[in-house]
């Protein structure tokens, strides 16, 4: 739609007036034969009803339209127009070809982005600033973040439950296979993968251990201590393929739910005596392997097992 004629200084040439809306041409185009000019939006809307020139009714379609001559574009550019924000106090009168750049910087533009300087630094349209309240906004942001956190926690809990179910199924399958081997010696050819056999052989070679001070377990062993334990595991014959997993499980970030927090460790400390634990040779540390602790819940053991490092309180049985 065209510009309101009353916004312009002086008279406007009638050739620059759109015959459809009666305003000064905006983004003008013209018909190819009769050369009548129209606002692009006006003629496009006109063509949705009929395919003729609005002035002389000659046949025209959108595909036939072309830009107006340069001389007409120059005439339009030189017209001087009042700012769109005159009703908001702007008194600027600019050339039509400079109107867009002026509007982007006009301090009276109610949609111009401004920054709240009262506390939260939020950027918003200037017209919204008088009704903006920092505390209300920040409270809404906190509520949104809390809702998002709750959603993430629920998703994480769902994933953890699925993982626990998968681990439980794997343990049950291993238990069934072990029972089948015991009941039917002729099925010994159905051996577990070589890696699992190596793990079982290594675990069997370790000395059973008893932990007397569960409260001395180190929840976040530093890199140096982890390196010492890793070296001891390798020296004891632990398959290299599982060493890195065991060392990762020595840190509380990888512990199962039954060990995850100080509160759960205090609540479950009597259950820990049911662990089948093996001494890591020469160290105040034990391994609790999943293959030997199928009697413990999934919230107590991780695959392939846990390395528990203590400041004191580990004895060989």
PDB file of C-alpha atoms in Angstrom:
ATOM      1  CA  UNK A   1       0.000   0.000   0.000  1.00  0.00           C
ATOM      2  CA  UNK A   2       1.207   3.528  -0.778  1.00  0.00           C
ATOM      3  CA  UNK A   3       2.374   6.316   1.522  1.00  0.00           C
ATOM      4  CA  UNK A   4      -0.223   8.787   2.864  1.00  0.00           C
ATOM      5  CA  UNK A   5      -0.010  11.935   0.683  1.00  0.00           C
ATOM      6  CA  UNK A   6      -0.445  14.211   3.715  1.00  0.00           C
ATOM      7  CA  UNK A   7       2.939  13.120   5.062  1.00  0.00           C
ATOM      8  CA  UNK A   8       4.809  14.801   2.204  1.00  0.00           C
ATOM      9  CA  UNK A   9       6.058  18.392   2.016  1.00  0.00           C
ATOM     10  CA  UNK A  10       4.667  20.289  -0.964  1.00  0.00           C
ATOM     11  CA  UNK A  11       2.629  18.956  -3.846  1.00  0.00           C
ATOM     12  CA  UNK A  12       3.174  15.458  -5.206  1.00  0.00           C
ATOM     13  CA  UNK A  13       3.084  14.877  -8.989  1.00  0.00           C
ATOM     14  CA  UNK A  14      -0.053  12.947  -9.898  1.00  0.00           C
ATOM     15  CA  UNK A  15       2.078  10.486 -11.904  1.00  0.00           C
ATOM     16  CA  UNK A  16       3.523   9.356  -8.559  1.00  0.00           C
ATOM     17  CA  UNK A  17       0.104   8.496  -7.109  1.00  0.00           C
ATOM     18  CA  UNK A  18      -1.118   4.886  -7.130  1.00  0.00           C
ATOM     19  CA  UNK A  19      -4.527   4.723  -8.896  1.00  0.00           C
ATOM     20  CA  UNK A  20      -5.591   1.841  -6.626  1.00  0.00           C
ATOM     21  CA  UNK A  21      -4.898   3.127  -3.082  1.00  0.00           C
ATOM     22  CA  UNK A  22      -4.500   6.839  -3.800  1.00  0.00           C
ATOM     23  CA  UNK A  23      -1.211   7.003  -1.908  1.00  0.00           C
ATOM     24  CA  UNK A  24       2.298   7.863  -3.086  1.00  0.00           C
ATOM     25  CA  UNK A  25       3.778   4.847  -4.895  1.00  0.00           C
ATOM     26  CA  UNK A  26       5.546   2.324  -2.658  1.00  0.00           C
ATOM     27  CA  UNK A  27       7.784  -0.254  -4.390  1.00  0.00           C
ATOM     28  CA  UNK A  28       6.269   0.782  -7.745  1.00  0.00           C
ATOM     29  CA  UNK A  29       5.825  -1.454 -10.791  1.00  0.00           C
ATOM     30  CA  UNK A  30       4.164  -0.759 -14.117  1.00  0.00           C
ATOM     31  CA  UNK A  31       2.132  -2.537 -16.764  1.00  0.00           C
ATOM     32  CA  UNK A  32       4.177  -3.227 -19.935  1.00  0.00           C
ATOM     33  CA  UNK A  33       1.986  -1.670 -22.641  1.00  0.00           C
ATOM     34  CA  UNK A  34      -0.036   1.136 -21.050  1.00  0.00           C
ATOM     35  CA  UNK A  35       2.787   1.967 -18.573  1.00  0.00           C
ATOM     36  CA  UNK A  36       0.398   2.675 -15.717  1.00  0.00           C
ATOM     37  CA  UNK A  37       2.243   2.481 -12.383  1.00  0.00           C
ATOM     38  CA  UNK A  38       0.988   0.928  -9.143  1.00  0.00           C
ATOM     39  CA  UNK A  39       2.240  -0.032  -5.688  1.00  0.00           C
ATOM     40  CA  UNK A  40       3.520  -3.591  -5.864  1.00  0.00           C
ATOM     41  CA  UNK A  41       1.273  -4.717  -2.992  1.00  0.00           C
ATOM     42  CA  UNK A  42      -1.797  -2.989  -4.456  1.00  0.00           C
ATOM     43  CA  UNK A  43      -1.542  -4.501  -7.934  1.00  0.00           C
ATOM     44  CA  UNK A  44      -0.729  -7.953  -6.538  1.00  0.00           C
ATOM     45  CA  UNK A  45      -3.890  -7.854  -4.451  1.00  0.00           C
ATOM     46  CA  UNK A  46      -5.842  -6.556  -7.485  1.00  0.00           C
ATOM     47  CA  UNK A  47      -4.682  -9.488  -9.611  1.00  0.00           C
ATOM     48  CA  UNK A  48      -6.051 -11.924  -7.032  1.00  0.00           C
ATOM     49  CA  UNK A  49      -9.505 -10.783  -8.238  1.00  0.00           C
ATOM     50  CA  UNK A  50      -8.966 -10.034 -11.958  1.00  0.00           C
ATOM     51  CA  UNK A  51      -6.155 -10.055 -14.523  1.00  0.00           C
ATOM     52  CA  UNK A  52      -6.608  -6.579 -16.020  1.00  0.00           C
ATOM     53  CA  UNK A  53      -5.102  -3.118 -15.683  1.00  0.00           C
ATOM     54  CA  UNK A  54      -7.135  -1.149 -13.077  1.00  0.00           C
ATOM     55  CA  UNK A  55      -6.986   1.988 -15.276  1.00  0.00           C
ATOM     56  CA  UNK A  56      -7.762   0.907 -18.855  1.00  0.00           C
ATOM     57  CA  UNK A  57      -8.818  -2.750 -18.288  1.00  0.00           C
ATOM     58  CA  UNK A  58      -6.238  -4.133 -20.711  1.00  0.00           C
ATOM     59  CA  UNK A  59      -5.141  -7.712 -20.061  1.00  0.00           C
ATOM     60  CA  UNK A  60      -2.195  -7.875 -17.601  1.00  0.00           C
ATOM     61  CA  UNK A  61      -0.765 -10.507 -15.225  1.00  0.00           C
ATOM     62  CA  UNK A  62       1.858 -10.382 -12.486  1.00  0.00           C
ATOM     63  CA  UNK A  63       4.391 -11.908 -14.855  1.00  0.00           C
ATOM     64  CA  UNK A  64       3.997  -8.924 -17.181  1.00  0.00           C
ATOM     65  CA  UNK A  65       4.883  -6.295 -14.538  1.00  0.00           C
ATOM     66  CA  UNK A  66       8.248  -4.513 -14.619  1.00  0.00           C
ATOM     67  CA  UNK A  67      10.024  -1.815 -12.550  1.00  0.00           C
ATOM     68  CA  UNK A  68       9.104   1.788 -13.267  1.00  0.00           C
ATOM     69  CA  UNK A  69      11.592   3.891 -15.282  1.00  0.00           C
ATOM     70  CA  UNK A  70      14.584   5.344 -13.468  1.00  0.00           C
ATOM     71  CA  UNK A  71      13.330   8.902 -13.898  1.00  0.00           C
ATOM     72  CA  UNK A  72      10.194   8.015 -11.899  1.00  0.00           C
ATOM     73  CA  UNK A  73      12.305   6.288  -9.230  1.00  0.00           C
ATOM     74  CA  UNK A  74      14.454   9.437  -8.938  1.00  0.00           C
ATOM     75  CA  UNK A  75      11.368  11.632  -8.607  1.00  0.00           C
ATOM     76  CA  UNK A  76      10.082   9.428  -5.783  1.00  0.00           C
ATOM     77  CA  UNK A  77      13.467   9.369  -4.026  1.00  0.00           C
ATOM     78  CA  UNK A  78      13.608  13.170  -3.824  1.00  0.00           C
ATOM     79  CA  UNK A  79      10.222  13.541  -2.166  1.00  0.00           C
ATOM     80  CA  UNK A  80      10.435  14.616   1.484  1.00  0.00           C
ATOM     81  CA  UNK A  81       8.299  12.676   3.932  1.00  0.00           C
ATOM     82  CA  UNK A  82       7.519  12.962   7.647  1.00  0.00           C
ATOM     83  CA  UNK A  83       8.772  10.130   9.856  1.00  0.00           C
ATOM     84  CA  UNK A  84       6.397   7.248  10.626  1.00  0.00           C
ATOM     85  CA  UNK A  85       6.920   8.074  14.308  1.00  0.00           C
ATOM     86  CA  UNK A  86       5.609  11.625  14.079  1.00  0.00           C
ATOM     87  CA  UNK A  87       2.710  10.674  16.368  1.00  0.00           C
ATOM     88  CA  UNK A  88       5.308   9.627  18.976  1.00  0.00           C
ATOM     89  CA  UNK A  89       7.112  12.959  18.837  1.00  0.00           C
ATOM     90  CA  UNK A  90       9.564  12.652  15.936  1.00  0.00           C
ATOM     91  CA  UNK A  91       9.715  15.869  13.889  1.00  0.00           C
ATOM     92  CA  UNK A  92      12.126  14.613  11.248  1.00  0.00           C
ATOM     93  CA  UNK A  93      11.323  15.111   7.555  1.00  0.00           C
ATOM     94  CA  UNK A  94      13.625  13.053   5.331  1.00  0.00           C
ATOM     95  CA  UNK A  95      14.027  12.081   1.697  1.00  0.00           C
ATOM     96  CA  UNK A  96      11.907   9.092   0.825  1.00  0.00           C
ATOM     97  CA  UNK A  97      14.969   7.052  -0.123  1.00  0.00           C
ATOM     98  CA  UNK A  98      16.425   7.688   3.378  1.00  0.00           C
ATOM     99  CA  UNK A  99      13.250   6.848   5.298  1.00  0.00           C
ATOM    100  CA  UNK A 100      14.131   3.212   6.041  1.00  0.00           C
ATOM    101  CA  UNK A 101      17.575   4.007   7.484  1.00  0.00           C
ATOM    102  CA  UNK A 102      16.087   6.823   9.564  1.00  0.00           C
ATOM    103  CA  UNK A 103      13.415   4.536  11.025  1.00  0.00           C
ATOM    104  CA  UNK A 104      16.022   2.011  12.159  1.00  0.00           C
ATOM    105  CA  UNK A 105      17.737   4.718  14.245  1.00  0.00           C
ATOM    106  CA  UNK A 106      14.759   6.886  15.184  1.00  0.00           C
ATOM    107  CA  UNK A 107      14.739   7.375  18.946  1.00  0.00           C
ATOM    108  CA  UNK A 108      10.945   7.778  18.862  1.00  0.00           C
ATOM    109  CA  UNK A 109      10.390   4.372  17.238  1.00  0.00           C
ATOM    110  CA  UNK A 110       8.294   2.389  19.780  1.00  0.00           C
ATOM    111  CA  UNK A 111       9.631  -0.894  18.362  1.00  0.00           C
ATOM    112  CA  UNK A 112      13.275   0.159  18.577  1.00  0.00           C
ATOM    113  CA  UNK A 113      15.173  -2.255  20.892  1.00  0.00           C
ATOM    114  CA  UNK A 114      16.379  -0.717  24.154  1.00  0.00           C
ATOM    115  CA  UNK A 115      18.135  -2.231  27.158  1.00  0.00           C
ATOM    116  CA  UNK A 116      16.692  -2.188  30.657  1.00  0.00           C
ATOM    117  CA  UNK A 117      19.116  -0.341  32.917  1.00  0.00           C
ATOM    118  CA  UNK A 118      17.281  -1.122  36.159  1.00  0.00           C
ATOM    119  CA  UNK A 119      18.844  -4.498  36.854  1.00  0.00           C
ATOM    120  CA  UNK A 120      18.229  -7.398  34.453  1.00  0.00           C
ATOM    121  CA  UNK A 121      19.740  -5.930  31.252  1.00  0.00           C
ATOM    122  CA  UNK A 122      16.910  -7.336  29.116  1.00  0.00           C
ATOM    123  CA  UNK A 123      16.582  -5.969  25.575  1.00  0.00           C
ATOM    124  CA  UNK A 124      13.017  -5.150  24.519  1.00  0.00           C
ATOM    125  CA  UNK A 125      10.980  -2.788  22.301  1.00  0.00           C
ATOM    126  CA  UNK A 126      10.951   0.727  23.766  1.00  0.00           C
ATOM    127  CA  UNK A 127       7.165   0.725  24.033  1.00  0.00           C
ATOM    128  CA  UNK A 128       7.325  -2.213  26.453  1.00  0.00           C
ATOM    129  CA  UNK A 129       9.848  -0.598  28.794  1.00  0.00           C
ATOM    130  CA  UNK A 130       7.336   1.402  30.927  1.00  0.00           C
ATOM    131  CA  UNK A 131       5.478  -1.796  31.839  1.00  0.00           C
ATOM    132  CA  UNK A 132       8.626  -3.871  32.373  1.00  0.00           C
ATOM    133  CA  UNK A 133       9.347  -5.094  35.916  1.00  0.00           C
ATOM    134  CA  UNK A 134      12.768  -6.658  36.488  1.00  0.00           C
ATOM    135  CA  UNK A 135      11.748  -8.867  39.423  1.00  0.00           C
ATOM    136  CA  UNK A 136       8.753 -10.254  37.539  1.00  0.00           C
ATOM    137  CA  UNK A 137      10.909 -10.985  34.509  1.00  0.00           C
ATOM    138  CA  UNK A 138      13.680 -12.638  36.523  1.00  0.00           C
ATOM    139  CA  UNK A 139      11.135 -14.707  38.433  1.00  0.00           C
ATOM    140  CA  UNK A 140       9.668 -15.903  35.122  1.00  0.00           C
ATOM    141  CA  UNK A 141      13.153 -16.784  33.866  1.00  0.00           C
ATOM    142  CA  UNK A 142      13.862 -18.783  37.045  1.00  0.00           C
ATOM    143  CA  UNK A 143      10.555 -20.628  36.703  1.00  0.00           C
ATOM    144  CA  UNK A 144      11.335 -21.459  33.081  1.00  0.00           C
ATOM    145  CA  UNK A 145      14.772 -22.749  34.035  1.00  0.00           C
ATOM    146  CA  UNK A 146      13.330 -24.814  36.884  1.00  0.00           C
ATOM    147  CA  UNK A 147      10.775 -26.339  34.544  1.00  0.00           C
ATOM    148  CA  UNK A 148      13.517 -27.122  32.036  1.00  0.00           C
ATOM    149  CA  UNK A 149      15.690 -28.662  34.771  1.00  0.00           C
ATOM    150  CA  UNK A 150      12.789 -30.823  35.959  1.00  0.00           C
ATOM    151  CA  UNK A 151      12.256 -32.007  32.395  1.00  0.00           C
ATOM    152  CA  UNK A 152      15.952 -32.849  31.998  1.00  0.00           C
ATOM    153  CA  UNK A 153      16.003 -34.679  35.340  1.00  0.00           C
ATOM    154  CA  UNK A 154      12.972 -36.733  34.320  1.00  0.00           C
ATOM    155  CA  UNK A 155      14.597 -37.604  30.991  1.00  0.00           C
ATOM    156  CA  UNK A 156      17.823 -38.535  32.782  1.00  0.00           C
ATOM    157  CA  UNK A 157      15.922 -40.704  35.260  1.00  0.00           C
ATOM    158  CA  UNK A 158      14.112 -42.470  32.412  1.00  0.00           C
ATOM    159  CA  UNK A 159      17.417 -43.185  30.671  1.00  0.00           C
ATOM    160  CA  UNK A 160      18.972 -44.428  33.904  1.00  0.00           C
ATOM    161  CA  UNK A 161      16.007 -46.760  34.448  1.00  0.00           C
ATOM    162  CA  UNK A 162      16.316 -48.134  30.901  1.00  0.00           C
ATOM    163  CA  UNK A 163      20.044 -48.693  31.381  1.00  0.00           C
ATOM    164  CA  UNK A 164      19.429 -50.472  34.679  1.00  0.00           C
ATOM    165  CA  UNK A 165      16.862 -52.743  33.017  1.00  0.00           C
ATOM    166  CA  UNK A 166      19.329 -53.606  30.263  1.00  0.00           C
ATOM    167  CA  UNK A 167      22.039 -54.413  32.808  1.00  0.00           C
ATOM    168  CA  UNK A 168      19.617 -56.563  34.789  1.00  0.00           C
ATOM    169  CA  UNK A 169      18.705 -58.506  31.641  1.00  0.00           C
ATOM    170  CA  UNK A 170      22.396 -59.071  30.836  1.00  0.00           C
ATOM    171  CA  UNK A 171      23.070 -60.383  34.343  1.00  0.00           C
ATOM    172  CA  UNK A 172      20.096 -62.715  34.164  1.00  0.00           C
ATOM    173  CA  UNK A 173      21.317 -64.106  30.851  1.00  0.00           C
ATOM    174  CA  UNK A 174      24.792 -64.650  32.290  1.00  0.00           C
ATOM    175  CA  UNK A 175      23.314 -66.358  35.322  1.00  0.00           C
ATOM    176  CA  UNK A 176      21.212 -68.667  33.139  1.00  0.00           C
ATOM    177  CA  UNK A 177      24.249 -69.499  31.037  1.00  0.00           C
ATOM    178  CA  UNK A 178      26.332 -70.267  34.121  1.00  0.00           C
ATOM    179  CA  UNK A 179      23.555 -72.520  35.444  1.00  0.00           C
ATOM    180  CA  UNK A 180      23.340 -74.303  32.103  1.00  0.00           C
ATOM    181  CA  UNK A 181      27.092 -74.904  32.134  1.00  0.00           C
ATOM    182  CA  UNK A 182      26.909 -76.388  35.631  1.00  0.00           C
ATOM    183  CA  UNK A 183      23.936 -78.634  34.868  1.00  0.00           C
ATOM    184  CA  UNK A 184      25.180 -79.769  31.457  1.00  0.00           C
ATOM    185  CA  UNK A 185      28.947 -80.240  31.199  1.00  0.00           C
ATOM    186  CA  UNK A 186      28.517 -81.085  27.514  1.00  0.00           C
ATOM    187  CA  UNK A 187      27.546 -77.442  26.923  1.00  0.00           C
ATOM    188  CA  UNK A 188      30.992 -76.199  27.937  1.00  0.00           C
ATOM    189  CA  UNK A 189      31.652 -75.517  24.267  1.00  0.00           C
ATOM    190  CA  UNK A 190      29.260 -72.596  24.639  1.00  0.00           C
ATOM    191  CA  UNK A 191      31.987 -70.534  26.257  1.00  0.00           C
ATOM    192  CA  UNK A 192      31.619 -66.839  26.997  1.00  0.00           C
ATOM    193  CA  UNK A 193      33.673 -64.466  24.831  1.00  0.00           C
ATOM    194  CA  UNK A 194      37.394 -64.660  25.431  1.00  0.00           C
ATOM    195  CA  UNK A 195      37.401 -61.235  27.095  1.00  0.00           C
ATOM    196  CA  UNK A 196      34.834 -62.342  29.708  1.00  0.00           C
ATOM    197  CA  UNK A 197      36.806 -65.519  30.335  1.00  0.00           C
ATOM    198  CA  UNK A 198      39.945 -63.467  30.943  1.00  0.00           C
ATOM    199  CA  UNK A 199      38.070 -61.241  33.393  1.00  0.00           C
ATOM    200  CA  UNK A 200      36.716 -64.250  35.315  1.00  0.00           C
ATOM    201  CA  UNK A 201      40.151 -65.852  35.410  1.00  0.00           C
ATOM    202  CA  UNK A 202      41.714 -62.642  36.710  1.00  0.00           C
ATOM    203  CA  UNK A 203      39.022 -62.101  39.374  1.00  0.00           C
ATOM    204  CA  UNK A 204      39.440 -65.680  40.569  1.00  0.00           C
ATOM    205  CA  UNK A 205      43.157 -65.107  41.040  1.00  0.00           C
ATOM    206  CA  UNK A 206      42.661 -62.228  43.471  1.00  0.00           C
ATOM    207  CA  UNK A 207      42.597 -62.597  47.237  1.00  0.00           C
ATOM    208  CA  UNK A 208      39.167 -62.127  48.910  1.00  0.00           C
ATOM    209  CA  UNK A 209      39.090 -58.980  51.019  1.00  0.00           C
ATOM    210  CA  UNK A 210      37.152 -57.583  53.929  1.00  0.00           C
ATOM    211  CA  UNK A 211      36.465 -53.884  54.359  1.00  0.00           C
ATOM    212  CA  UNK A 212      36.349 -52.782  57.997  1.00  0.00           C
ATOM    213  CA  UNK A 213      35.883 -49.039  57.480  1.00  0.00           C
ATOM    214  CA  UNK A 214      33.443 -48.260  54.673  1.00  0.00           C
ATOM    215  CA  UNK A 215      33.477 -44.634  55.744  1.00  0.00           C
ATOM    216  CA  UNK A 216      37.060 -44.374  54.556  1.00  0.00           C
ATOM    217  CA  UNK A 217      36.138 -44.832  50.883  1.00  0.00           C
ATOM    218  CA  UNK A 218      37.609 -42.076  48.676  1.00  0.00           C
ATOM    219  CA  UNK A 219      34.864 -40.690  46.440  1.00  0.00           C
ATOM    220  CA  UNK A 220      37.030 -38.506  44.181  1.00  0.00           C
ATOM    221  CA  UNK A 221      40.508 -40.022  43.845  1.00  0.00           C
ATOM    222  CA  UNK A 222      42.963 -37.666  42.196  1.00  0.00           C
ATOM    223  CA  UNK A 223      44.793 -38.469  38.970  1.00  0.00           C
ATOM    224  CA  UNK A 224      47.928 -39.625  40.769  1.00  0.00           C
ATOM    225  CA  UNK A 225      46.087 -42.111  42.954  1.00  0.00           C
ATOM    226  CA  UNK A 226      44.104 -43.395  39.988  1.00  0.00           C
ATOM    227  CA  UNK A 227      47.359 -43.960  38.087  1.00  0.00           C
ATOM    228  CA  UNK A 228      48.781 -46.007  40.992  1.00  0.00           C
ATOM    229  CA  UNK A 229      45.669 -48.195  41.157  1.00  0.00           C
ATOM    230  CA  UNK A 230      45.626 -48.592  37.374  1.00  0.00           C
ATOM    231  CA  UNK A 231      49.239 -49.804  37.457  1.00  0.00           C
ATOM    232  CA  UNK A 232      48.384 -52.309  40.209  1.00  0.00           C
ATOM    233  CA  UNK A 233      45.403 -53.634  38.239  1.00  0.00           C
ATOM    234  CA  UNK A 234      47.549 -54.243  35.170  1.00  0.00           C
ATOM    235  CA  UNK A 235      50.315 -55.860  37.262  1.00  0.00           C
ATOM    236  CA  UNK A 236      47.735 -58.190  38.836  1.00  0.00           C
ATOM    237  CA  UNK A 237      46.717 -59.473  35.385  1.00  0.00           C
ATOM    238  CA  UNK A 238      43.563 -57.429  34.821  1.00  0.00           C
ATOM    239  CA  UNK A 239      42.696 -57.441  31.086  1.00  0.00           C
ATOM    240  CA  UNK A 240      43.679 -54.094  29.608  1.00  0.00           C
ATOM    241  CA  UNK A 241      40.314 -53.892  27.851  1.00  0.00           C
ATOM    242  CA  UNK A 242      38.447 -53.307  31.141  1.00  0.00           C
ATOM    243  CA  UNK A 243      41.047 -51.382  33.144  1.00  0.00           C
ATOM    244  CA  UNK A 244      39.937 -47.974  31.901  1.00  0.00           C
ATOM    245  CA  UNK A 245      36.287 -48.761  32.733  1.00  0.00           C
ATOM    246  CA  UNK A 246      37.214 -49.896  36.226  1.00  0.00           C
ATOM    247  CA  UNK A 247      39.273 -46.760  36.854  1.00  0.00           C
ATOM    248  CA  UNK A 248      36.410 -44.591  35.618  1.00  0.00           C
ATOM    249  CA  UNK A 249      34.103 -46.395  38.051  1.00  0.00           C
ATOM    250  CA  UNK A 250      36.434 -45.505  40.918  1.00  0.00           C
ATOM    251  CA  UNK A 251      35.088 -41.933  40.797  1.00  0.00           C
ATOM    252  CA  UNK A 252      31.738 -41.080  42.385  1.00  0.00           C
ATOM    253  CA  UNK A 253      30.447 -39.614  39.109  1.00  0.00           C
ATOM    254  CA  UNK A 254      30.181 -43.207  37.833  1.00  0.00           C
ATOM    255  CA  UNK A 255      28.922 -44.861  40.992  1.00  0.00           C
ATOM    256  CA  UNK A 256      25.502 -46.574  41.051  1.00  0.00           C
ATOM    257  CA  UNK A 257      22.636 -45.023  42.991  1.00  0.00           C
ATOM    258  CA  UNK A 258      23.412 -47.029  46.118  1.00  0.00           C
ATOM    259  CA  UNK A 259      26.743 -45.218  46.439  1.00  0.00           C
ATOM    260  CA  UNK A 260      25.942 -41.939  44.744  1.00  0.00           C
ATOM    261  CA  UNK A 261      25.664 -39.570  47.700  1.00  0.00           C
ATOM    262  CA  UNK A 262      26.860 -39.383  51.286  1.00  0.00           C
ATOM    263  CA  UNK A 263      23.257 -39.804  52.391  1.00  0.00           C
ATOM    264  CA  UNK A 264      22.787 -43.014  50.406  1.00  0.00           C
ATOM    265  CA  UNK A 265      26.147 -44.347  51.581  1.00  0.00           C
ATOM    266  CA  UNK A 266      25.155 -43.815  55.214  1.00  0.00           C
ATOM    267  CA  UNK A 267      21.738 -45.371  54.637  1.00  0.00           C
ATOM    268  CA  UNK A 268      23.104 -48.434  52.789  1.00  0.00           C
ATOM    269  CA  UNK A 269      26.325 -49.046  54.728  1.00  0.00           C
ATOM    270  CA  UNK A 270      24.996 -52.278  56.246  1.00  0.00           C
ATOM    271  CA  UNK A 271      24.352 -53.646  52.743  1.00  0.00           C
ATOM    272  CA  UNK A 272      27.981 -53.238  51.696  1.00  0.00           C
ATOM    273  CA  UNK A 273      29.062 -56.218  53.789  1.00  0.00           C
ATOM    274  CA  UNK A 274      27.255 -58.394  51.211  1.00  0.00           C
ATOM    275  CA  UNK A 275      29.686 -57.368  48.484  1.00  0.00           C
ATOM    276  CA  UNK A 276      32.044 -60.044  47.189  1.00  0.00           C
ATOM    277  CA  UNK A 277      35.206 -57.958  47.215  1.00  0.00           C
ATOM    278  CA  UNK A 278      38.731 -58.815  46.029  1.00  0.00           C
ATOM    279  CA  UNK A 279      41.899 -57.078  47.212  1.00  0.00           C
ATOM    280  CA  UNK A 280      43.930 -55.119  44.698  1.00  0.00           C
ATOM    281  CA  UNK A 281      47.395 -56.453  45.610  1.00  0.00           C
ATOM    282  CA  UNK A 282      49.371 -54.190  47.918  1.00  0.00           C
ATOM    283  CA  UNK A 283      46.777 -51.401  47.974  1.00  0.00           C
ATOM    284  CA  UNK A 284      44.050 -50.139  50.272  1.00  0.00           C
ATOM    285  CA  UNK A 285      41.582 -50.863  47.479  1.00  0.00           C
ATOM    286  CA  UNK A 286      39.223 -53.601  46.328  1.00  0.00           C
ATOM    287  CA  UNK A 287      37.362 -54.530  43.171  1.00  0.00           C
ATOM    288  CA  UNK A 288      33.693 -55.453  43.324  1.00  0.00           C
ATOM    289  CA  UNK A 289      33.013 -57.159  40.006  1.00  0.00           C
ATOM    290  CA  UNK A 290      29.514 -57.420  38.566  1.00  0.00           C
ATOM    291  CA  UNK A 291      30.068 -61.061  37.595  1.00  0.00           C
ATOM    292  CA  UNK A 292      30.604 -61.976  41.278  1.00  0.00           C
ATOM    293  CA  UNK A 293      27.866 -59.760  42.669  1.00  0.00           C
ATOM    294  CA  UNK A 294      24.760 -60.730  40.764  1.00  0.00           C
ATOM    295  CA  UNK A 295      23.030 -61.103  44.139  1.00  0.00           C
ATOM    296  CA  UNK A 296      23.338 -57.335  44.682  1.00  0.00           C
ATOM    297  CA  UNK A 297      20.827 -54.933  43.170  1.00  0.00           C
ATOM    298  CA  UNK A 298      21.505 -52.896  40.056  1.00  0.00           C
ATOM    299  CA  UNK A 299      21.741 -49.837  42.258  1.00  0.00           C
ATOM    300  CA  UNK A 300      24.809 -51.298  43.961  1.00  0.00           C
ATOM    301  CA  UNK A 301      27.058 -52.536  41.121  1.00  0.00           C
ATOM    302  CA  UNK A 302      28.209 -51.139  37.790  1.00  0.00           C
ATOM    303  CA  UNK A 303      29.436 -53.091  34.769  1.00  0.00           C
ATOM    304  CA  UNK A 304      32.069 -54.454  34.594  1.00  0.00           C
ATOM    305  CA  UNK A 305      32.711 -53.634  38.242  1.00  0.00           C
ATOM    306  CA  UNK A 306      33.710 -51.026  40.809  1.00  0.00           C
ATOM    307  CA  UNK A 307      37.108 -50.064  42.110  1.00  0.00           C
ATOM    308  CA  UNK A 308      36.787 -48.887  45.715  1.00  0.00           C
ATOM    309  CA  UNK A 309      39.788 -47.012  47.045  1.00  0.00           C
ATOM    310  CA  UNK A 310      40.095 -46.481  50.830  1.00  0.00           C
ATOM    311  CA  UNK A 311      42.280 -44.375  53.043  1.00  0.00           C
ATOM    312  CA  UNK A 312      42.382 -47.376  55.459  1.00  0.00           C
ATOM    313  CA  UNK A 313      40.339 -50.383  56.530  1.00  0.00           C
ATOM    314  CA  UNK A 314      41.006 -53.129  53.926  1.00  0.00           C
ATOM    315  CA  UNK A 315      42.093 -56.595  55.066  1.00  0.00           C
ATOM    316  CA  UNK A 316      42.693 -59.871  53.220  1.00  0.00           C
ATOM    317  CA  UNK A 317      40.507 -62.748  54.347  1.00  0.00           C
TER     318      UNK A 317
END
